[in-house]
mmCIF file with all atom_site columns, C-alpha atoms in Angstrom:
data_model
loop_
_atom_site.group_PDB
_atom_site.id
_atom_site.type_symbol
_atom_site.label_atom_id
_atom_site.label_alt_id
_atom_site.label_comp_id
_atom_site.label_asym_id
_atom_site.label_entity_id
_atom_site.label_seq_id
_atom_site.pdbx_PDB_ins_code
_atom_site.Cartn_x
_atom_site.Cartn_y
_atom_site.Cartn_z
_atom_site.occupancy
_atom_site.B_iso_or_equiv
_atom_site.pdbx_formal_charge
_atom_site.auth_seq_id
_atom_site.auth_comp_id
_atom_site.auth_asym_id
_atom_site.auth_atom_id
_atom_site.pdbx_PDB_model_num
ATOM 1  C CA . MET A 1 1  ? 112.898 87.022  99.081  1.00 0.00 ? 1  MET A CA 1
ATOM 2  C CA . THR A 1 2  ? 109.693 88.977  98.586  1.00 0.00 ? 2  THR A CA 1
ATOM 3  C CA . CYS A 1 3  ? 107.916 89.382  95.268  1.00 0.00 ? 3  CYS A CA 1
ATOM 4  C CA . THR A 1 4  ? 105.183 91.980  94.744  1.00 0.00 ? 4  THR A CA 1
ATOM 5  C CA . ILE A 1 5  ? 103.059 92.227  91.618  1.00 0.00 ? 5  ILE A CA 1
ATOM 6  C CA . PHE A 1 6  ? 100.927 95.356  91.137  1.00 0.00 ? 6  PHE A CA 1
ATOM 7  C CA . TYR A 1 7  ? 98.371  95.635  88.351  1.00 0.00 ? 7  TYR A CA 1
ATOM 8  C CA . SER A 1 8  ? 96.146  98.611  87.590  1.00 0.00 ? 8  SER A CA 1
ATOM 9  C CA . THR A 1 9  ? 94.071  99.645  84.603  1.00 0.00 ? 9  THR A CA 1
ATOM 10 C CA . GLU A 1 10 ? 95.866  103.010 84.774  1.00 0.00 ? 10 GLU A CA 1
ATOM 11 C CA . MET A 1 11 ? 99.310  101.468 84.185  1.00 0.00 ? 11 MET A CA 1
ATOM 12 C CA . PRO A 1 12 ? 100.949 102.115 80.799  1.00 0.00 ? 12 PRO A CA 1
ATOM 13 C CA . ASN A 1 13 ? 100.167 99.319  78.323  1.00 0.00 ? 13 ASN A CA 1
ATOM 14 C CA . GLU A 1 14 ? 98.216  97.623  81.137  1.00 0.00 ? 14 GLU A CA 1
ATOM 15 C CA . GLN A 1 15 ? 101.303 95.686  82.200  1.00 0.00 ? 15 GLN A CA 1
ATOM 16 C CA . ALA A 1 16 ? 101.866 94.586  85.759  1.00 0.00 ? 16 ALA A CA 1
ATOM 17 C CA . LYS A 1 17 ? 104.744 96.087  87.739  1.00 0.00 ? 17 LYS A CA 1
ATOM 18 C CA . VAL A 1 18 ? 106.887 93.413  89.395  1.00 0.00 ? 18 VAL A CA 1
ATOM 19 C CA . THR A 1 19 ? 109.144 94.202  92.348  1.00 0.00 ? 19 THR A CA 1
ATOM 20 C CA . GLY A 1 20 ? 111.599 91.598  93.579  1.00 0.00 ? 20 GLY A CA 1
ATOM 21 C CA . GLY A 1 21 ? 112.475 88.272  92.030  1.00 0.00 ? 21 GLY A CA 1
ATOM 22 C CA . ILE A 1 22 ? 109.732 86.211  90.423  1.00 0.00 ? 22 ILE A CA 1
ATOM 23 C CA . PRO A 1 23 ? 109.527 82.854  92.226  1.00 0.00 ? 23 PRO A CA 1
ATOM 24 C CA . THR A 1 24 ? 110.085 79.763  90.120  1.00 0.00 ? 24 THR A CA 1
ATOM 25 C CA . LYS A 1 25 ? 108.144 77.485  92.460  1.00 0.00 ? 25 LYS A CA 1
ATOM 26 C CA . PRO A 1 26 ? 104.476 77.785  93.457  1.00 0.00 ? 26 PRO A CA 1
ATOM 27 C CA . MET A 1 27 ? 104.090 80.212  96.378  1.00 0.00 ? 27 MET A CA 1
ATOM 28 C CA . ARG A 1 28 ? 101.360 81.353  98.744  1.00 0.00 ? 28 ARG A CA 1
ATOM 29 C CA . TRP A 1 29 ? 100.076 84.763  97.585  1.00 0.00 ? 29 TRP A CA 1
ATOM 30 C CA . HIS A 1 30 ? 98.213  87.433  99.556  1.00 0.00 ? 30 HIS A CA 1
ATOM 31 C CA . VAL A 1 31 ? 96.114  89.581  97.207  1.00 0.00 ? 31 VAL A CA 1
ATOM 32 C CA . ASP A 1 32 ? 94.340  92.928  97.782  1.00 0.00 ? 32 ASP A CA 1
ATOM 33 C CA . TYR A 1 33 ? 92.041  94.284  95.091  1.00 0.00 ? 33 TYR A CA 1
ATOM 34 C CA . VAL A 1 34 ? 89.862  97.353  94.423  1.00 0.00 ? 34 VAL A CA 1
ATOM 35 C CA . VAL A 1 35 ? 87.123  97.908  91.819  1.00 0.00 ? 35 VAL A CA 1
ATOM 36 C CA . LYS A 1 36 ? 85.517  101.349 91.305  1.00 0.00 ? 36 LYS A CA 1
ATOM 37 C CA . THR A 1 37 ? 82.471  102.430 89.268  1.00 0.00 ? 37 THR A CA 1
ATOM 38 C CA . PRO A 1 38 ? 82.042  105.504 87.016  1.00 0.00 ? 38 PRO A CA 1
ATOM 39 C CA . GLY A 1 39 ? 80.463  107.385 89.924  1.00 0.00 ? 39 GLY A CA 1
ATOM 40 C CA . GLY A 1 40 ? 83.686  107.024 91.909  1.00 0.00 ? 40 GLY A CA 1
ATOM 41 C CA . LEU A 1 41 ? 82.213  104.566 94.377  1.00 0.00 ? 41 LEU A CA 1
ATOM 42 C CA . THR A 1 42 ? 84.371  101.700 95.556  1.00 0.00 ? 42 THR A CA 1
ATOM 43 C CA . VAL A 1 43 ? 82.304  98.642  94.714  1.00 0.00 ? 43 VAL A CA 1
ATOM 44 C CA . VAL A 1 44 ? 84.637  95.982  95.967  1.00 0.00 ? 44 VAL A CA 1
ATOM 45 C CA . GLN A 1 45 ? 87.612  96.279  98.220  1.00 0.00 ? 45 GLN A CA 1
ATOM 46 C CA . GLY A 1 46 ? 88.689  92.884  99.354  1.00 0.00 ? 46 GLY A CA 1
ATOM 47 C CA . GLU A 1 47 ? 91.505  90.524  99.949  1.00 0.00 ? 47 GLU A CA 1
ATOM 48 C CA . LYS A 1 48 ? 92.168  86.849  99.512  1.00 0.00 ? 48 LYS A CA 1
ATOM 49 C CA . THR A 1 49 ? 94.931  84.328  99.995  1.00 0.00 ? 49 THR A CA 1
ATOM 50 C CA . ILE A 1 50 ? 95.794  82.052  97.098  1.00 0.00 ? 50 ILE A CA 1
ATOM 51 C CA . GLN A 1 51 ? 97.483  78.835  98.144  1.00 0.00 ? 51 GLN A CA 1
ATOM 52 C CA . ARG A 1 52 ? 100.477 77.577  96.158  1.00 0.00 ? 52 ARG A CA 1
ATOM 53 C CA . ALA A 1 53 ? 100.253 79.166  92.727  1.00 0.00 ? 53 ALA A CA 1
ATOM 54 C CA . THR A 1 54 ? 102.819 80.153  90.125  1.00 0.00 ? 54 THR A CA 1
ATOM 55 C CA . VAL A 1 55 ? 102.813 83.655  88.636  1.00 0.00 ? 55 VAL A CA 1
ATOM 56 C CA . GLU A 1 56 ? 100.919 82.458  85.546  1.00 0.00 ? 56 GLU A CA 1
ATOM 57 C CA . GLU A 1 57 ? 98.300  80.703  87.695  1.00 0.00 ? 57 GLU A CA 1
ATOM 58 C CA . LEU A 1 58 ? 98.005  83.819  89.870  1.00 0.00 ? 58 LEU A CA 1
ATOM 59 C CA . ARG A 1 59 ? 97.253  85.998  86.839  1.00 0.00 ? 59 ARG A CA 1
ATOM 60 C CA . ALA A 1 60 ? 94.641  83.512  85.602  1.00 0.00 ? 60 ALA A CA 1
ATOM 61 C CA . VAL A 1 61 ? 92.960  83.402  89.028  1.00 0.00 ? 61 VAL A CA 1
ATOM 62 C CA . MET A 1 62 ? 92.898  87.201  89.310  1.00 0.00 ? 62 MET A CA 1
ATOM 63 C CA . ASN A 1 63 ? 91.564  87.637  85.762  1.00 0.00 ? 63 ASN A CA 1
ATOM 64 C CA . HIS A 1 64 ? 88.752  85.217  86.627  1.00 0.00 ? 64 HIS A CA 1
ATOM 65 C CA . THR A 1 65 ? 88.054  86.957  89.970  1.00 0.00 ? 65 THR A CA 1
ATOM 66 C CA . ILE A 1 66 ? 87.981  90.439  88.419  1.00 0.00 ? 66 ILE A CA 1
ATOM 67 C CA . GLY A 1 67 ? 85.775  89.112  85.593  1.00 0.00 ? 67 GLY A CA 1
ATOM 68 C CA . GLU A 1 68 ? 83.241  87.781  88.113  1.00 0.00 ? 68 GLU A CA 1
ATOM 69 C CA . ILE A 1 69 ? 83.238  91.082  89.998  1.00 0.00 ? 69 ILE A CA 1
ATOM 70 C CA . GLY A 1 70 ? 82.792  92.948  86.713  1.00 0.00 ? 70 GLY A CA 1
ATOM 71 C CA . ASP A 1 71 ? 79.741  90.815  85.935  1.00 0.00 ? 71 ASP A CA 1
ATOM 72 C CA . GLU A 1 72 ? 78.279  91.697  89.347  1.00 0.00 ? 72 GLU A CA 1
ATOM 73 C CA . VAL A 1 73 ? 78.600  95.448  88.725  1.00 0.00 ? 73 VAL A CA 1
ATOM 74 C CA . GLY A 1 74 ? 77.350  95.237  85.136  1.00 0.00 ? 74 GLY A CA 1
ATOM 75 C CA . ASN A 1 75 ? 80.777  95.545  83.488  1.00 0.00 ? 75 ASN A CA 1
ATOM 76 C CA . GLU A 1 76 ? 80.895  99.255  84.316  1.00 0.00 ? 76 GLU A CA 1
ATOM 77 C CA . ALA A 1 77 ? 84.115  99.385  86.302  1.00 0.00 ? 77 ALA A CA 1
ATOM 78 C CA . THR A 1 78 ? 86.324  102.390 85.529  1.00 0.00 ? 78 THR A CA 1
ATOM 79 C CA . PHE A 1 79 ? 89.233  101.415 87.759  1.00 0.00 ? 79 PHE A CA 1
ATOM 80 C CA . VAL A 1 80 ? 90.567  97.995  88.722  1.00 0.00 ? 80 VAL A CA 1
ATOM 81 C CA . SER A 1 81 ? 93.749  97.304  90.637  1.00 0.00 ? 81 SER A CA 1
ATOM 82 C CA . TRP A 1 82 ? 95.255  94.416  92.529  1.00 0.00 ? 82 TRP A CA 1
ATOM 83 C CA . ARG A 1 83 ? 98.464  93.790  94.437  1.00 0.00 ? 83 ARG A CA 1
ATOM 84 C CA . ALA A 1 84 ? 99.817  90.310  95.155  1.00 0.00 ? 84 ALA A CA 1
ATOM 85 C CA . THR A 1 85 ? 102.658 89.628  97.566  1.00 0.00 ? 85 THR A CA 1
ATOM 86 C CA . ALA A 1 86 ? 104.588 86.405  98.196  1.00 0.00 ? 86 ALA A CA 1
ATOM 87 C CA . HIS A 1 87 ? 107.315 85.907  100.783 1.00 0.00 ? 87 HIS A CA 1
ATOM 88 C CA . GLY A 1 88 ? 110.036 83.360  100.117 1.00 0.00 ? 88 GLY A CA 1
ATOM 89 C CA . GLY A 1 89 ? 111.114 80.516  102.311 1.00 0.00 ? 89 GLY A CA 1
ATOM 90 C CA . LYS A 1 90 ? 113.790 80.470  104.967 1.00 0.00 ? 90 LYS A CA 1
ATOM 91 C CA . LYS A 1 91 ? 117.426 80.641  104.024 1.00 0.00 ? 91 LYS A CA 1
ATOM 92 C CA . LYS A 1 92 ? 119.543 77.603  104.718 1.00 0.00 ? 92 LYS A CA 1
ATOM 93 C CA . SER A 1 93 ? 121.751 78.069  107.750 1.00 0.00 ? 93 SER A CA 1
ATOM 94 C CA . ARG A 1 94 ? 125.455 78.083  107.038 1.00 0.00 ? 94 ARG A CA 1
ATOM 95 C CA . LYS A 1 95 ? 127.121 76.585  110.064 1.00 0.00 ? 95 LYS A CA 1
ATOM 96 C CA . GLY A 1 96 ? 130.802 77.305  109.741 1.00 0.00 ? 96 GLY A CA 1
ATOM 97 C CA . GLY A 1 97 ? 130.243 78.993  106.375 1.00 0.00 ? 97 GLY A CA 1
ATOM 98 C CA . ARG A 1 98 ? 132.456 81.571  104.740 1.00 0.00 ? 98 ARG A CA 1
ATOM 99 C CA . ARG A 1 99 ? 134.133 84.046  106.985 1.00 0.00 ? 99 ARG A CA 1
#
């Protein structure tokens, strides 16, 4: 199972779009993020891997990360987006399962 969470400041009501099932256990997340200034320049375009976090912890980590980046650019970002992806574990093998 794959879960993707996409957040952008241009989304309606600034809510994240979730695709796939939200994992109940802590997962390893791969995150890509972009921050742009009023001049249209891409200030930060980076990626990071967050080890073993729940969805709530992931949002807290990304809010903190984006806040730090905002402080670096003088809180003048006009566009912020991030996409986090987690891939689920292996399925249990069904030897002699249903036929």
